[in-house]
Structure formats: C-alpha cells, structure tokens
Backbone as a chain_set.jsonl record, in Angstrom:
{"seq": "MADMEERFLEAAMVERKGINGLAISGFVISLSAGALFAAALLCQLGVMLGPLSALAFGVLAGAAAACGAAHSAVAIGLCLRRGDRGAGFALAGLAVGTVFLALVLAFAGMFIVEYYTGVCIARLRW", "coords": {"N": [[-39.048, -10.573, -10.023], [-37.123, -8.72, -10.89], [-36.566, -7.483, -8.485], [-35.223, -9.468, -7.102], [-32.902, -9.671, -8.647], [-31.79, -7.157, -8.168], [-31.203, -7.326, -5.435], [-29.291, -9.36, -5.51], [-27.245, -8.117, -6.978], [-26.625, -6.023, -5.215], [-25.622, -7.494, -3.073], [-23.358, -8.526, -4.254], [-21.808, -6.283, -4.564], [-20.85, -5.582, -2.098], [-18.305, -4.355, -0.083], [-15.249, -5.884, 0.66], [-13.419, -6.277, 3.615], [-11.515, -7.824, 4.726], [-8.289, -9.455, 5.124], [-6.542, -10.428, 2.273], [-6.07, -13.725, 1.624], [-4.649, -14.934, -0.406], [-2.697, -13.091, -1.019], [-1.052, -13.18, 1.231], [-0.241, -15.853, 1.136], [1.176, -15.845, -1.295], [3.318, -14.185, -0.619], [4.554, -15.676, 1.447], [5.23, -18.042, 0.087], [7.028, -17.0, -1.758], [9.064, -16.188, -0.012], [9.839, -18.689, 0.932], [11.013, -19.632, -1.352], [13.357, -18.22, -1.287], [14.685, -19.423, 0.88], [15.025, -22.007, -0.15], [16.649, -21.407, -2.326], [18.944, -20.511, -1.014], [19.719, -22.909, 0.205], [20.322, -24.377, -2.109], [22.496, -22.938, -3.076], [24.348, -23.302, -1.011], [24.721, -26.051, -1.225], [25.911, -26.162, -3.741], [28.304, -24.852, -3.273], [29.566, -26.702, -1.725], [29.21, -26.89, 0.993], [27.143, -28.287, 2.19], [25.623, -31.457, 1.563], [25.469, -32.253, -1.925], [26.293, -31.62, -5.462], [24.136, -32.613, -6.973], [22.027, -32.388, -5.225], [22.009, -29.642, -5.097], [21.009, -29.025, -7.599], [18.423, -30.098, -7.353], [17.357, -28.552, -5.217], [17.547, -26.07, -6.45], [15.746, -26.293, -8.607], [13.365, -26.614, -7.178], [13.355, -24.15, -5.845], [13.06, -22.379, -7.992], [10.519, -23.137, -8.932], [8.969, -22.517, -6.677], [9.418, -19.759, -6.51], [8.256, -18.867, -8.9], [5.579, -19.678, -8.5], [4.96, -18.217, -6.181], [5.234, -15.573, -7.139], [3.225, -15.598, -9.055], [0.911, -16.082, -7.488], [0.964, -13.741, -5.978], [0.659, -11.788, -7.957], [-1.937, -12.284, -8.878], [-3.269, -11.791, -6.506], [-2.851, -9.039, -6.152], [-4.491, -7.957, -8.135], [-6.99, -8.857, -7.172], [-7.11, -7.535, -4.713], [-7.203, -4.875, -5.525], [-9.534, -4.864, -7.059], [-11.61, -5.841, -5.372], [-11.26, -4.487, -3.035], [-9.903, -5.542, -0.885], [-7.752, -5.922, 1.994], [-4.157, -6.198, 2.179], [-2.658, -5.708, -0.033], [-0.087, -4.759, 0.107], [1.405, -6.945, 1.074], [1.039, -8.566, -1.148], [2.349, -7.108, -3.16], [4.956, -7.083, -2.126], [5.45, -9.841, -2.125], [5.384, -10.303, -4.874], [7.62, -8.837, -5.708], [9.733, -10.087, -4.259], [9.48, -12.734, -5.161], [9.999, -12.394, -7.907], [12.646, -11.465, -7.876], [13.991, -13.676, -6.739], [13.399, -15.555, -8.68], [14.855, -14.564, -10.832], [17.417, -14.861, -9.735], [17.541, -17.649, -9.523], [17.464, -18.349, -12.212], [19.91, -17.266, -13.032], [21.565, -18.861, -11.492], [21.012, -21.316, -12.664], [22.148, -20.878, -15.152], [24.826, -20.742, -14.363], [25.143, -23.346, -13.494], [24.838, -24.739, -15.893], [27.048, -23.784, -17.349], [29.081, -24.841, -15.753], [28.629, -27.558, -16.169], [29.16, -27.963, -18.915], [31.757, -26.939, -19.289], [33.304, -27.796, -17.21], [34.346, -26.198, -15.279], [33.898, -24.881, -12.174], [32.19, -22.142, -11.356], [31.552, -21.044, -8.901], [33.601, -21.833, -7.24], [35.896, -20.596, -8.037], [38.918, -18.777, -7.554], [39.301, -15.452, -7.193]], "CA": [[-37.791, -11.034, -10.587], [-36.176, -7.604, -10.902], [-36.177, -7.246, -7.106], [-34.232, -10.472, -6.76], [-31.674, -9.294, -9.333], [-31.22, -6.006, -7.472], [-30.612, -7.802, -4.186], [-28.082, -10.096, -5.856], [-26.226, -7.143, -7.357], [-26.211, -5.331, -4.001], [-24.8, -8.415, -2.287], [-22.074, -8.681, -4.935], [-21.072, -5.04, -4.477], [-20.407, -5.341, -0.73], [-16.847, -4.272, -0.011], [-14.591, -6.8, 1.584], [-12.437, -5.581, 4.44], [-10.58, -8.782, 5.294], [-6.982, -9.584, 4.481], [-6.566, -11.397, 1.192], [-5.213, -14.861, 1.949], [-3.777, -15.206, -1.539], [-1.56, -12.177, -0.906], [-0.157, -13.7, 2.269], [0.36, -17.102, 0.655], [2.175, -15.498, -2.298], [4.499, -13.661, 0.086], [5.21, -16.768, 2.174], [5.826, -18.945, -0.904], [8.205, -16.313, -2.287], [10.116, -16.277, 1.004], [10.344, -20.064, 0.96], [11.929, -19.749, -2.497], [14.651, -17.717, -0.825], [15.327, -20.453, 1.7], [15.438, -23.084, -1.047], [17.789, -20.923, -3.107], [20.111, -20.522, -0.116], [20.138, -24.31, 0.337], [20.951, -24.767, -3.37], [23.804, -22.282, -3.143], [25.232, -23.99, -0.052], [25.067, -27.355, -1.81], [26.832, -25.935, -4.853], [29.603, -24.475, -2.714], [30.136, -27.849, -1.037], [29.034, -26.792, 2.439], [26.269, -29.391, 2.601], [25.181, -32.388, 0.53], [26.29, -32.301, -3.131], [25.792, -30.861, -6.605], [22.817, -33.082, -7.4], [21.091, -31.749, -4.298], [21.924, -28.241, -5.514], [20.086, -28.991, -8.735], [17.06, -30.333, -6.853], [16.932, -27.358, -4.483], [17.393, -24.986, -7.411], [14.481, -26.482, -9.329], [12.288, -26.309, -6.23], [13.359, -22.706, -5.603], [12.473, -21.739, -9.17], [9.078, -23.392, -8.943], [8.362, -21.756, -5.587], [9.464, -18.338, -6.861], [7.249, -18.63, -9.939], [4.253, -19.793, -7.878], [4.779, -17.077, -5.281], [5.009, -14.379, -7.949], [1.903, -15.723, -9.685], [-0.097, -15.852, -6.441], [0.981, -12.328, -5.603], [0.1, -11.002, -9.058], [-3.394, -12.459, -8.836], [-3.752, -11.143, -5.283], [-2.881, -7.588, -6.363], [-5.724, -7.679, -8.87], [-8.147, -9.053, -6.288], [-7.132, -6.464, -3.711], [-7.648, -3.64, -6.165], [-10.897, -5.005, -7.544], [-12.592, -6.049, -4.306], [-10.997, -3.629, -1.884], [-9.338, -6.3, 0.236], [-6.458, -5.504, 2.528], [-3.1, -7.149, 1.875], [-1.987, -5.377, -1.29], [1.339, -4.612, 0.408], [1.951, -8.301, 1.075], [1.046, -9.049, -2.528], [3.409, -6.412, -3.884], [6.228, -7.593, -1.614], [5.604, -11.204, -2.633], [5.716, -10.219, -6.292], [9.005, -8.374, -5.821], [10.643, -11.129, -3.757], [9.402, -13.869, -6.081], [10.672, -12.056, -9.157], [14.087, -11.416, -7.62], [14.512, -15.031, -6.58], [13.308, -16.23, -9.97], [16.021, -14.118, -11.598], [18.595, -15.503, -9.149], [17.526, -19.069, -9.881], [17.85, -18.455, -13.619], [21.357, -17.044, -13.075], [22.154, -20.068, -10.909], [20.897, -22.358, -13.682], [23.187, -20.591, -16.135], [26.099, -21.14, -13.77], [25.147, -24.807, -13.47], [25.043, -25.19, -17.272], [28.451, -23.494, -17.675], [29.905, -25.819, -15.049], [28.438, -28.876, -16.773], [29.794, -28.054, -20.228], [33.173, -26.576, -19.283], [34.001, -28.463, -16.115], [34.856, -25.179, -14.372], [32.878, -24.445, -11.223], [32.321, -20.689, -11.181], [31.438, -20.703, -7.483], [34.832, -22.175, -6.52], [37.05, -19.888, -8.596], [39.58, -17.798, -6.677], [39.499, -14.253, -8.011]], "C": [[-36.738, -9.928, -10.564], [-35.684, -7.308, -9.485], [-35.085, -8.224, -6.669], [-32.884, -10.151, -7.421], [-31.0, -8.114, -8.629], [-30.564, -6.429, -6.168], [-29.31, -8.569, -4.436], [-26.949, -9.133, -6.202], [-25.726, -6.358, -6.139], [-25.299, -6.213, -3.154], [-23.422, -8.581, -2.931], [-21.212, -7.435, -4.79], [-20.581, -4.722, -3.062], [-18.885, -5.364, -0.696], [-16.319, -5.264, 1.019], [-13.529, -6.021, 2.347], [-11.42, -6.538, 5.053], [-9.262, -8.792, 4.541], [-7.07, -10.697, 3.448], [-5.567, -12.51, 1.498], [-4.251, -15.214, 0.831], [-2.54, -14.311, -1.51], [-0.547, -12.702, 0.114], [0.511, -14.984, 1.802], [1.41, -16.825, -0.419], [3.458, -14.988, -1.67], [5.262, -14.781, 0.779], [5.884, -17.742, 1.208], [7.073, -18.309, -1.507], [9.358, -16.341, -1.288], [10.688, -17.688, 1.104], [11.259, -20.325, -0.237], [13.304, -19.24, -2.117], [15.397, -18.738, 0.014], [15.817, -21.613, 0.835], [16.637, -22.67, -1.904], [19.055, -20.912, -2.261], [20.631, -21.947, 0.07], [20.834, -24.787, -0.936], [22.346, -24.171, -3.483], [24.797, -22.951, -2.19], [25.631, -25.37, -0.565], [26.08, -27.191, -2.939], [28.235, -25.573, -4.362], [30.271, -25.615, -1.951], [29.999, -27.811, 0.461], [28.167, -27.931, 2.949], [25.862, -30.196, 1.376], [26.068, -32.319, -0.711], [25.662, -31.558, -4.287], [24.424, -31.326, -7.098], [21.73, -32.513, -6.486], [20.926, -30.274, -4.632], [20.958, -28.095, -6.678], [18.645, -29.163, -8.267], [16.533, -29.111, -6.095], [16.714, -26.178, -5.423], [16.095, -25.082, -8.195], [13.299, -26.153, -8.421], [12.202, -24.813, -5.938], [12.747, -21.961, -6.782], [10.973, -21.926, -9.234], [8.366, -22.59, -7.854], [8.345, -20.261, -5.899], [8.411, -18.002, -7.91], [5.839, -18.692, -9.362], [3.971, -18.615, -6.949], [4.513, -15.792, -6.042], [3.633, -14.42, -8.606], [0.781, -15.488, -8.665], [-0.187, -14.378, -6.089], [0.386, -11.45, -6.698], [-1.418, -11.104, -9.093], [-3.974, -11.733, -7.625], [-3.797, -9.631, -5.423], [-4.159, -7.2, -7.101], [-6.957, -7.824, -8.001], [-8.254, -7.939, -5.252], [-7.63, -5.158, -4.316], [-9.116, -3.706, -6.584], [-11.92, -5.067, -6.415], [-12.374, -5.172, -3.087], [-10.48, -4.375, -0.674], [-8.072, -5.63, 0.743], [-5.428, -6.552, 2.132], [-2.382, -6.862, 0.573], [-0.484, -5.196, -1.071], [2.041, -5.958, 0.451], [2.058, -8.825, -0.345], [2.165, -8.401, -3.328], [4.792, -6.887, -3.429], [6.481, -9.015, -2.107], [5.962, -11.229, -4.103], [7.169, -9.797, -6.487], [9.99, -9.464, -5.405], [10.645, -12.328, -4.693], [10.122, -13.61, -7.385], [12.182, -12.018, -8.979], [14.658, -12.823, -7.485], [14.388, -15.841, -7.856], [14.491, -15.836, -10.855], [17.306, -14.753, -11.054], [18.675, -16.982, -9.507], [17.925, -19.249, -11.34], [19.352, -18.209, -13.791], [22.1, -18.263, -12.532], [22.107, -21.219, -11.912], [21.931, -22.138, -14.781], [24.554, -20.994, -15.636], [26.233, -22.664, -13.77], [25.422, -25.367, -14.866], [26.488, -24.945, -17.7], [29.365, -24.511, -17.004], [29.815, -27.191, -15.708], [29.218, -28.988, -18.08], [31.281, -27.723, -20.228], [33.969, -27.308, -18.214], [34.583, -27.493, -15.104], [33.718, -24.723, -13.466], [33.1, -22.963, -10.926], [32.314, -20.32, -9.708], [32.741, -20.963, -6.738], [36.068, -21.487, -7.082], [37.618, -18.915, -7.569], [39.887, -16.575, -7.521], [40.683, -13.522, -7.566]], "O": [[-35.578, -10.188, -10.247], [-34.529, -6.927, -9.295], [-34.149, -7.854, -5.961], [-31.836, -10.344, -6.805], [-29.775, -8.08, -8.51], [-29.484, -5.944, -5.83], [-28.351, -8.446, -3.675], [-25.816, -9.322, -5.758], [-24.535, -6.061, -6.041], [-24.318, -5.733, -2.585], [-22.428, -8.757, -2.227], [-19.989, -7.528, -4.886], [-19.952, -3.684, -2.855], [-18.257, -6.284, -1.22], [-16.887, -5.44, 2.097], [-12.822, -5.196, 1.768], [-10.554, -6.112, 5.817], [-9.139, -8.213, 3.462], [-7.607, -11.771, 3.718], [-4.367, -12.265, 1.615], [-3.162, -15.731, 1.082], [-1.46, -14.727, -1.928], [0.661, -12.668, -0.12], [1.701, -15.187, 2.044], [2.438, -17.501, -0.454], [4.554, -15.313, -2.127], [6.489, -14.83, 0.704], [6.987, -18.217, 1.478], [8.067, -18.996, -1.742], [10.512, -16.503, -1.684], [11.884, -17.86, 1.334], [12.174, -21.143, -0.151], [14.312, -19.773, -2.579], [16.61, -18.898, -0.127], [16.905, -22.143, 1.065], [17.527, -23.477, -2.173], [20.127, -21.269, -2.749], [21.841, -22.169, 0.092], [21.823, -25.516, -0.864], [23.273, -24.839, -3.94], [25.962, -23.14, -2.54], [26.764, -25.806, -0.356], [27.003, -27.995, -3.071], [29.232, -25.952, -4.978], [31.436, -25.496, -1.571], [30.613, -28.624, 1.15], [28.426, -28.481, 4.019], [25.772, -29.655, 0.273], [27.292, -32.325, -0.585], [24.614, -30.932, -4.128], [23.638, -30.517, -7.59], [20.633, -32.196, -6.946], [19.842, -29.714, -4.473], [20.179, -27.144, -6.729], [17.749, -28.457, -8.73], [15.397, -28.688, -6.307], [15.801, -25.377, -5.218], [15.422, -24.076, -8.422], [12.349, -25.493, -8.842], [11.107, -24.268, -5.799], [11.993, -21.009, -6.586], [10.236, -20.992, -9.551], [7.286, -22.046, -8.084], [7.372, -19.572, -5.59], [7.748, -16.969, -7.818], [4.996, -17.858, -9.691], [2.862, -18.08, -6.939], [3.659, -15.001, -5.642], [2.956, -13.397, -8.703], [-0.183, -14.777, -8.951], [-1.278, -13.834, -5.922], [-0.312, -10.479, -6.406], [-2.103, -10.106, -9.315], [-5.045, -11.132, -7.711], [-4.693, -8.994, -4.869], [-4.827, -6.233, -6.735], [-7.873, -7.006, -8.082], [-9.347, -7.46, -4.95], [-8.392, -4.425, -3.685], [-9.847, -2.721, -6.475], [-12.97, -4.428, -6.485], [-13.224, -5.124, -2.198], [-10.604, -3.891, 0.451], [-7.412, -4.877, 0.027], [-5.79, -7.676, 1.786], [-1.581, -7.678, 0.115], [0.307, -5.458, -1.978], [3.145, -6.102, -0.073], [3.051, -9.456, -0.707], [2.854, -9.076, -4.091], [5.69, -7.072, -4.25], [7.609, -9.355, -2.467], [6.747, -12.069, -4.542], [7.868, -10.345, -7.339], [10.961, -9.734, -6.111], [11.705, -12.88, -4.987], [10.785, -14.5, -7.918], [12.919, -12.49, -9.844], [15.703, -13.124, -8.061], [15.201, -16.735, -8.093], [15.061, -16.681, -11.546], [18.183, -15.139, -11.827], [19.76, -17.504, -9.764], [18.641, -20.192, -11.676], [19.997, -18.869, -14.606], [23.145, -18.645, -13.058], [23.049, -22.006, -12.001], [22.523, -23.094, -15.283], [25.361, -21.529, -16.396], [27.313, -23.2, -14.019], [26.148, -26.349, -15.011], [27.093, -25.801, -18.344], [30.318, -24.991, -17.618], [30.813, -27.906, -15.794], [29.869, -30.003, -18.325], [32.003, -28.196, -21.106], [35.191, -27.42, -18.318], [35.249, -27.917, -14.16], [32.694, -24.236, -13.944], [34.097, -22.592, -10.307], [32.998, -19.381, -9.304], [32.966, -20.359, -5.689], [37.181, -21.771, -6.642], [36.871, -18.303, -6.807], [40.662, -16.661, -8.474], [41.015, -12.481, -8.133]]}, "num_chains": 1, "name": "protein.A"}
C-alpha cells in the first residue's frame, strides 16, 4: 500500500512543461474585450448603429474583460504552482483585462451621466 502511495505522489510531482491553455484563453478573451469596447465607443459616437447597441457592446466588453482577467489570474497561479509555460500570456491578459474593465466602468459612468443630464459627453466640443 505504501508503495502505491509513493508512486502516486511521484506522478503528481512531475513538472509540466506545456503551455497553459488557460493563460492563452485569458489573454485572447481580454483582447476581445478591447474589440468590443471599441465597437461600443464607435456606437456611442454615432459612427455605427446606435446608443442601445453601445450599451450592449459595453456590457459584453465588461463581461469579457472580467472573464479574461479572472482566467489570467487563475492561470498565473497554475503556472507558478505547476511550472507551466505561459505566465507571460497570463500576466499580459491580466493587465489588458484590468485596463479594459476600468475603461468599461468609465464608459458606464459616461452613459449614466448622459442618461440623467441629457448631455452626451462624447459629442461635446471642447
């Protein structure tokens, strides 16, 4: 019985050398949040579609940014714990996801100000 436990523990301690797929998915999801945020901004400025589409794209961008940052945060822990490659992708995905999440929250604030005041901040002439 002890021999079987030792073999199991040895098998669990084998270092992984592959690229962590969660790190890559977190980075790609965070980048897709950037594309969705750009679409929301273009809708808000009146270049394409309309303000309701801007709201939909903004919500999707926020969800994608949060998911990308969460995937990347989990991937950093896995890369450090198991020795997987891809920690750079995970760190970049965490940074990009966090930045786009902050931009989406600022965009939401702009949307709320426009709704309650009737003044579109994006169309003001400074």
